[in-house]
Amino acid sequence: MELKRVVVTGLGALSPLGNNVADTWEAAKRGESGAAPITHFDASKFKTQFACEVKGYDPAAHFDRRQMRQLDLYAMYALTAAEEAVKDSGILAEGVDRNRVGVIFAAGIGGLHTFEEEAGYFALHGAEQGPKYNPFFIPKMIADIAAGHISMQYEFRGPNYATVSACASSNNALIDAFNMIRLGYADAIVAGGAEAAVFPAGVGGFNSMKALSIRNDEPQTASRPFSGSRDGFVIGEGAAALILEELEHAKARGAKIYAEVAGGGMSADAYHITATHPEGLGAKLVMQNALKDAGMKPEDIDYINLHGTSTPVGDRSEAKAIVDVFGPHAYEMNLSSTKSMTGHLLGAAGALEAVLSIKTINDGIIPPTINHEEGDIDPEVDQKLNFTFNKAVKKDVKTVLSNTFGFGGHNAAIILKKYEG
């Protein structure tokens, strides 16, 4: 069976750097930080009091009162990013068979705020009143509901589901969409991820694991992947959406093409519930699998958008895996962690980083790993690797590999390349 080629024809983003793709990309090129004191709740008693929140977003500008009662914030983010991508792609054009347009949209956690509110209300009042839950509790909370809402919004009746693999979730969504299309099960798919976990349960839960930075006096410099002084990741929120489409279908309707999806890889660390394998075994395998799927050699990759969360064990294992997989070419590539700017969007991270990777290909600009101080690189990380510290770099980029690794040992990597006909 001959596999079909898959391209990207639409992009959407709602991130800590901007409320659309253009603003997000401009801020990333400038090396801006999206970190600031938390506004979603009073975090004054928490160890971590800052996050990379979406800023200036008014749900009422996108949804009516009825919709807002039915949607968790994570689903609002998903629908907003999907709207930008759908409009950008022109996939609603007359003649497109919506029975063959699907939605695969990820969340690592889903409606955490809704769960927190409902469980908290029952804890306070349940003994007196008995169980008294909002009828929208379950359909607001579940991690698949964003995919369902997107399909209903646009009457897309193709494959429809969510992928949940912690921080690898939206890369898994992209890979699943890629496979669905190249195997002929759909003509196009809205793929991406959304997350809105900057609430007490999310921040408190990660604090209890000692996973988050507590640099409360300098939040904008807290996410500093591969630096020796890093003290944890910065939680972020938002959503990103991509329209993946079969090449001939896209060409037939005259769609603009941003990039081609070359391949995807998946693996498991099979090691620990939260820590990556210290030797980077799962990270090594997932990159090898992605290269094999794409039919590429290590030297074909120009740039890696790193998982790079700003945690010691994660950064070290990823860097080691890159050296093991790419050998001498590891020192010729640019690497960077855009999480230094966006924070870690958990289940939405891979989708946002795919959008940034595509913009890198289109514009020939590699976004930086910010917040690095001279001489502060982790001594256990190979010092010769080029992490593109602090300033964006102009470079012709034809291929990008983007890594995501999640709690539970889930790994997913996707390769995107310049479309050349």
Coordinates of C-alpha atoms in Angstrom, one line a residue:
M1 CA 0.0 0.0 0.0
E2 CA 1.4 3.4 -1.0
L3 CA 1.3 5.8 1.9
K4 CA -0.2 9.3 1.1
R5 CA 1.8 12.4 1.8
V6 CA 0.6 14.7 4.6
V7 CA 1.0 18.5 4.8
V8 CA 0.0 21.2 7.2
T9 CA -2.4 23.8 5.8
G10 CA -3.6 25.7 8.9
L11 CA -2.2 26.9 12.2
G12 CA -3.7 28.3 15.4
A13 CA -2.3 29.2 18.8
L14 CA -3.4 30.7 22.1
S15 CA -0.3 30.9 24.3
P16 CA 1.5 32.7 27.1
L17 CA 3.3 34.7 24.4
G18 CA 0.2 35.7 22.4
N19 CA -3.4 35.1 21.5
N20 CA -2.7 34.0 18.0
V21 CA 0.1 32.5 15.9
A22 CA 1.5 35.7 14.7
D23 CA 1.9 37.3 18.1
T24 CA 3.2 34.1 19.6
W25 CA 5.8 33.8 16.9
E26 CA 7.0 37.4 17.1
A27 CA 7.4 37.1 20.9
A28 CA 9.3 33.9 20.5
K29 CA 11.7 35.4 18.0
R30 CA 12.3 38.3 20.4
G31 CA 13.1 35.8 23.2
E32 CA 10.3 37.0 25.5
S33 CA 9.2 35.3 28.7
G34 CA 5.6 34.5 29.3
A35 CA 6.0 34.0 33.0
A36 CA 4.3 36.4 35.5
P37 CA 2.6 36.2 38.9
I38 CA -0.5 33.9 38.9
T39 CA -3.8 35.7 38.3
H40 CA -6.2 32.8 38.1
F41 CA -6.3 32.4 41.9
D42 CA -4.6 33.7 45.1
A43 CA -1.3 31.8 45.1
S44 CA 0.3 33.7 48.0
K45 CA 0.4 30.6 50.2
F46 CA 1.8 28.4 47.5
K47 CA 5.5 27.6 47.1
T48 CA 5.2 28.7 43.5
Q49 CA 3.4 31.9 42.9
F50 CA 3.9 32.4 39.1
A51 CA 3.1 30.7 35.9
C52 CA 3.0 31.2 32.1
E53 CA -0.7 32.1 31.8
V54 CA -2.6 33.2 28.7
K55 CA -2.9 37.0 28.9
G56 CA -5.7 39.3 27.9
Y57 CA -8.1 36.5 26.9
D58 CA -11.8 37.2 27.4
P59 CA -13.9 34.1 26.9
A60 CA -17.0 36.3 26.5
A61 CA -15.5 37.6 23.2
H62 CA -15.6 34.0 21.9
F63 CA -18.6 32.3 23.6
D64 CA -22.1 33.2 24.8
R65 CA -23.3 32.6 28.3
R66 CA -24.8 29.2 27.6
Q67 CA -21.5 28.0 26.1
M68 CA -19.4 29.3 29.0
R69 CA -21.6 27.3 31.4
Q70 CA -20.8 24.2 29.4
L71 CA -17.1 24.7 28.8
D72 CA -14.1 24.3 31.0
L73 CA -11.4 26.8 30.3
Y74 CA -9.2 24.2 28.6
A75 CA -12.0 23.5 26.1
M76 CA -12.4 27.3 25.5
Y77 CA -8.7 27.5 24.7
A78 CA -9.0 24.5 22.3
L79 CA -11.9 25.9 20.4
T80 CA -10.2 29.3 20.1
A81 CA -7.0 27.8 18.7
A82 CA -9.0 25.5 16.4
E83 CA -11.0 28.4 15.1
E84 CA -7.8 30.2 14.0
A85 CA -6.4 27.1 12.3
V86 CA -9.7 26.2 10.6
K87 CA -10.1 29.8 9.2
D88 CA -6.4 29.9 8.2
S89 CA -6.7 26.6 6.3
G90 CA -9.9 27.3 4.3
I91 CA -11.0 23.7 5.1
L92 CA -14.6 24.9 5.3
A93 CA -14.6 25.6 1.6
E94 CA -17.5 24.3 -0.5
G95 CA -16.8 20.9 -1.8
V96 CA -14.8 19.6 1.2
D97 CA -16.4 16.4 2.4
R98 CA -16.8 16.9 6.2
N99 CA -17.4 13.2 6.6
R100 CA -13.7 12.9 5.9
V101 CA -12.4 15.7 8.1
G102 CA -11.6 14.5 11.7
V103 CA -10.5 15.9 15.0
I104 CA -7.8 14.4 17.2
F105 CA -7.2 16.8 20.1
A106 CA -5.1 16.2 23.2
A107 CA -5.2 17.1 26.8
G108 CA -2.8 15.8 29.5
I109 CA -5.3 16.6 32.3
G110 CA -8.4 18.1 30.8
G111 CA -11.0 20.0 32.9
L112 CA -9.0 20.3 36.1
H113 CA -10.6 23.5 37.2
T114 CA -14.1 22.0 36.8
F115 CA -13.1 19.0 38.8
E116 CA -11.6 21.1 41.5
E117 CA -14.7 23.3 41.8
E118 CA -17.1 20.4 41.9
A119 CA -15.1 18.3 44.3
G120 CA -14.5 21.3 46.5
Y121 CA -18.1 22.1 46.7
F122 CA -19.0 18.6 47.7
A123 CA -16.3 18.5 50.3
L124 CA -17.7 21.7 51.9
H125 CA -21.4 21.0 51.5
G126 CA -21.9 17.4 50.7
A127 CA -22.5 16.2 54.3
E128 CA -25.4 18.7 54.7
Q129 CA -26.9 18.7 51.3
G130 CA -26.0 15.3 49.9
P131 CA -24.5 15.0 46.4
K132 CA -25.5 18.1 44.4
Y133 CA -23.4 18.2 41.3
N134 CA -23.6 20.5 38.2
P135 CA -25.2 18.5 35.4
F136 CA -22.3 19.8 33.2
F137 CA -19.7 18.5 35.6
I138 CA -18.7 15.3 33.7
P139 CA -19.0 16.7 30.1
K140 CA -17.0 19.8 31.1
M141 CA -14.2 17.8 32.8
I142 CA -13.4 14.9 30.5
A143 CA -10.3 15.1 28.5
D144 CA -11.9 14.2 25.2
I145 CA -14.6 16.8 25.2
A146 CA -12.6 19.5 23.4
A147 CA -12.3 17.2 20.4
G148 CA -16.0 16.6 20.5
H149 CA -16.8 20.3 20.7
I150 CA -14.5 21.1 17.7
S151 CA -16.2 18.4 15.6
M152 CA -19.7 19.7 16.5
Q153 CA -18.7 23.3 15.9
Y154 CA -17.7 22.6 12.3
E155 CA -19.7 19.4 11.6
F156 CA -16.5 17.4 11.1
R157 CA -17.6 13.7 11.1
G158 CA -14.3 12.0 10.5
P159 CA -12.2 10.2 13.2
N160 CA -12.8 12.0 16.5
Y161 CA -11.0 11.4 19.8
A162 CA -8.4 12.6 22.3
T163 CA -4.9 11.4 23.1
V164 CA -3.8 11.4 26.7
S165 CA -0.2 10.7 27.4
A166 CA 0.8 13.5 29.8
C167 CA 3.2 15.9 28.2
A168 CA 3.5 13.8 25.1
S169 CA -0.3 14.0 24.5
S170 CA -0.4 16.5 21.6
N171 CA 2.5 15.1 19.7
N172 CA 0.7 11.8 19.9
A173 CA -2.4 13.6 18.5
L174 CA -0.3 14.9 15.6
I175 CA 1.2 11.5 14.9
D176 CA -2.2 9.8 15.0
A177 CA -3.6 12.4 12.6
F178 CA -0.6 11.9 10.3
N179 CA -1.1 8.1 10.3
M180 CA -4.9 8.4 9.8
I181 CA -4.4 10.6 6.7
R182 CA -1.5 8.7 5.1
L183 CA -3.4 5.4 5.5
G184 CA -6.5 7.0 3.8
Y185 CA -8.9 7.1 6.7
A186 CA -9.4 10.9 6.4
D187 CA -8.6 13.7 4.1
A188 CA -7.9 16.2 6.8
I189 CA -7.7 16.4 10.6
V190 CA -7.7 19.2 13.1
A191 CA -5.0 18.0 15.5
G192 CA -3.5 19.7 18.6
G193 CA -3.8 20.1 22.3
A194 CA -5.1 22.3 25.1
E195 CA -4.4 22.6 28.8
A196 CA -5.6 24.9 31.6
A197 CA -4.1 23.6 34.8
V198 CA -2.9 26.8 36.5
F199 CA -5.2 26.4 39.4
P200 CA -4.6 25.3 43.0
A201 CA -4.7 21.5 42.3
G202 CA -2.3 21.8 39.4
V203 CA 0.2 24.1 41.0
G204 CA -0.1 22.5 44.4
G205 CA 0.2 19.0 43.0
F206 CA 3.3 19.8 41.1
N207 CA 4.7 21.7 44.1
S208 CA 4.3 18.6 46.2
M209 CA 6.5 16.7 43.8
K210 CA 9.1 19.5 43.9
A211 CA 8.8 19.7 40.1
L212 CA 8.1 23.5 39.8
S213 CA 10.5 26.4 40.0
I214 CA 10.1 28.5 43.1
R215 CA 11.9 31.5 41.8
N216 CA 9.1 33.8 42.9
D217 CA 11.3 36.9 43.0
E218 CA 12.3 36.5 39.3
P219 CA 9.5 34.6 37.5
Q220 CA 10.5 35.8 34.0
T221 CA 13.9 34.1 34.4
A222 CA 12.7 30.9 36.1
S223 CA 12.5 28.6 33.1
R224 CA 16.1 28.1 32.2
P225 CA 16.6 24.7 30.5
F226 CA 20.1 23.2 30.7
S227 CA 21.4 25.9 33.1
G228 CA 23.1 24.8 36.3
S229 CA 20.9 27.1 38.4
R230 CA 17.6 25.8 37.2
D231 CA 15.2 24.6 40.0
G232 CA 12.2 23.2 38.1
F233 CA 9.8 23.8 35.3
V234 CA 7.3 26.7 34.9
I235 CA 3.7 25.6 34.4
G236 CA 2.0 27.1 31.3
E237 CA -1.4 27.0 29.7
G238 CA -3.0 27.5 26.3
A239 CA -3.7 25.6 23.1
A240 CA -2.5 25.0 19.6
A241 CA -4.1 23.5 16.6
L242 CA -2.8 22.4 13.2
I243 CA -4.7 21.3 10.1
L244 CA -3.1 18.2 8.7
E245 CA -4.2 17.3 5.2
E246 CA -3.6 14.8 2.4
L247 CA -1.3 16.5 -0.1
E248 CA -3.4 16.0 -3.2
H249 CA -6.6 17.0 -1.4
A250 CA -4.8 20.3 -0.3
K251 CA -3.5 20.9 -3.8
A252 CA -6.9 20.3 -5.4
R253 CA -8.5 23.1 -3.4
G254 CA -5.6 25.4 -3.7
A255 CA -4.6 25.5 -0.1
K256 CA -1.5 27.1 1.1
I257 CA 1.0 24.6 2.5
Y258 CA 3.2 25.5 5.5
A259 CA 5.2 22.3 5.8
E260 CA 5.1 18.6 5.3
V261 CA 4.9 16.0 8.1
A262 CA 7.8 13.6 7.4
G263 CA 7.4 11.1 10.2
G264 CA 6.7 10.4 13.8
G265 CA 8.1 8.1 16.5
M266 CA 6.8 6.8 19.8
S267 CA 8.5 4.8 22.6
A268 CA 8.3 4.2 26.4
D269 CA 11.0 4.6 29.0
A270 CA 9.6 1.7 31.0
Y271 CA 11.5 3.1 34.0
H272 CA 9.7 5.4 36.4
I273 CA 6.3 7.1 36.9
T274 CA 7.7 10.6 36.6
A275 CA 11.5 10.6 35.9
T276 CA 13.0 10.1 32.5
H277 CA 15.5 7.3 32.1
P278 CA 18.9 8.7 33.3
E279 CA 20.6 7.3 30.2
G280 CA 17.9 8.6 27.9
L281 CA 17.0 5.2 26.6
G282 CA 13.4 6.1 25.8
A283 CA 14.4 9.5 24.3
K284 CA 17.0 7.8 22.2
L285 CA 14.6 5.2 20.9
V286 CA 11.8 7.7 20.1
M287 CA 14.1 9.9 18.0
Q288 CA 15.5 6.8 16.2
N289 CA 11.9 5.7 15.5
A290 CA 11.0 9.1 14.1
L291 CA 14.0 9.1 11.8
K292 CA 13.2 5.6 10.6
D293 CA 9.6 6.5 9.9
A294 CA 10.6 9.6 8.0
G295 CA 13.3 7.6 6.0
M296 CA 15.9 10.1 7.2
K297 CA 19.4 9.9 8.5
P298 CA 20.5 11.9 11.6
E299 CA 22.4 14.4 9.5
D300 CA 19.1 15.3 7.7
I301 CA 17.9 17.2 10.8
D302 CA 18.7 20.9 10.9
Y303 CA 17.1 21.8 14.3
I304 CA 15.6 20.1 17.3
N305 CA 12.9 21.8 19.3
L306 CA 13.7 20.2 22.6
H307 CA 11.4 18.9 25.3
G308 CA 13.8 20.8 27.6
T309 CA 11.5 21.5 30.6
S310 CA 14.2 23.0 32.9
T311 CA 14.4 20.0 35.2
P312 CA 17.9 18.5 35.9
V313 CA 17.1 14.8 35.2
G314 CA 15.0 15.5 32.1
D315 CA 17.4 18.0 30.5
R316 CA 20.4 15.7 31.1
S317 CA 18.8 12.6 29.7
E318 CA 17.6 14.4 26.6
A319 CA 21.0 15.9 25.9
K320 CA 22.6 12.5 26.3
A321 CA 20.1 10.9 24.0
I322 CA 20.8 13.5 21.3
V323 CA 24.5 12.8 21.4
D324 CA 23.9 9.1 21.2
V325 CA 21.5 9.3 18.3
F326 CA 23.2 12.1 16.2
G327 CA 26.9 11.5 16.9
P328 CA 29.1 14.2 15.4
H329 CA 26.1 15.9 13.8
A330 CA 24.7 16.7 17.3
Y331 CA 27.3 19.5 17.5
E332 CA 26.4 20.9 14.1
M333 CA 22.6 21.3 14.7
N334 CA 20.9 24.1 16.6
L335 CA 18.9 23.0 19.6
S336 CA 16.5 25.1 21.6
S337 CA 13.8 24.8 24.2
T338 CA 10.9 27.2 23.6
K339 CA 9.6 26.2 27.0
S340 CA 12.1 28.7 28.3
M341 CA 9.6 31.3 27.0
T342 CA 6.2 29.6 27.0
G343 CA 6.6 27.5 30.1
H344 CA 5.4 23.9 30.0
L345 CA 2.0 23.6 28.5
L346 CA 1.8 19.9 29.5
G347 CA -0.6 18.2 27.1
A348 CA -0.6 21.2 24.7
A349 CA 3.2 21.5 24.6
G350 CA 3.8 19.4 21.5
A351 CA 1.2 21.1 19.4
L352 CA 2.5 24.6 20.3
E353 CA 6.1 23.5 19.6
A354 CA 5.0 22.1 16.3
V355 CA 3.6 25.5 15.3
L356 CA 6.8 27.2 16.4
S357 CA 8.8 24.6 14.5
I358 CA 6.9 25.2 11.3
K359 CA 7.4 28.9 11.7
T360 CA 11.1 28.2 12.1
I361 CA 11.0 26.4 8.7
N362 CA 9.0 29.1 7.0
D363 CA 11.0 32.1 8.3
G364 CA 14.5 30.6 8.7
I365 CA 14.7 31.8 12.3
I366 CA 15.5 29.5 15.2
P367 CA 14.0 30.7 18.5
P368 CA 16.3 30.8 21.5
T369 CA 16.6 29.1 24.8
I370 CA 16.4 32.2 27.0
N371 CA 17.5 33.0 30.6
H372 CA 21.0 31.5 30.2
E373 CA 23.8 33.2 32.2
E374 CA 27.4 33.0 31.0
G375 CA 29.1 30.0 32.6
D376 CA 25.9 28.6 34.1
I377 CA 25.4 25.5 31.9
D378 CA 24.8 22.3 33.7
P379 CA 28.2 20.5 34.1
E380 CA 26.5 17.2 33.4
V381 CA 25.3 18.3 30.0
D382 CA 27.6 18.1 27.0
Q383 CA 29.1 21.6 26.8
K384 CA 29.7 21.4 23.0
L385 CA 25.9 21.2 22.1
N386 CA 24.5 24.4 20.7
F387 CA 21.4 25.3 22.7
T388 CA 20.9 28.6 20.9
F389 CA 21.1 30.5 24.1
N390 CA 19.4 33.9 24.6
K391 CA 19.2 35.1 21.0
A392 CA 17.3 33.8 17.9
V393 CA 19.5 32.7 15.0
K394 CA 18.9 33.1 11.3
K395 CA 19.5 29.8 9.5
D396 CA 18.0 28.0 6.6
V397 CA 16.0 25.2 8.2
K398 CA 14.5 22.4 6.1
T399 CA 13.8 19.8 8.8
V400 CA 12.9 20.0 12.4
L401 CA 12.5 17.2 15.0
S402 CA 10.3 18.1 18.0
N403 CA 10.5 16.0 21.2
T404 CA 7.9 15.5 23.9
F405 CA 8.2 13.2 26.9
G406 CA 5.5 12.6 29.5
F407 CA 5.0 11.2 33.0
G408 CA 4.5 7.5 32.8
G409 CA 7.5 7.3 30.4
H410 CA 5.5 8.3 27.3
N411 CA 7.7 9.6 24.5
A412 CA 6.6 11.1 21.1
A413 CA 8.7 12.9 18.5
I414 CA 7.6 14.3 15.2
I415 CA 9.6 15.4 12.2
L416 CA 8.4 18.3 10.0
K417 CA 10.1 19.4 6.8
K418 CA 9.9 22.2 4.2
Y419 CA 7.4 21.4 1.5
E420 CA 9.1 21.1 -1.8
G421 CA 6.4 19.8 -4.1

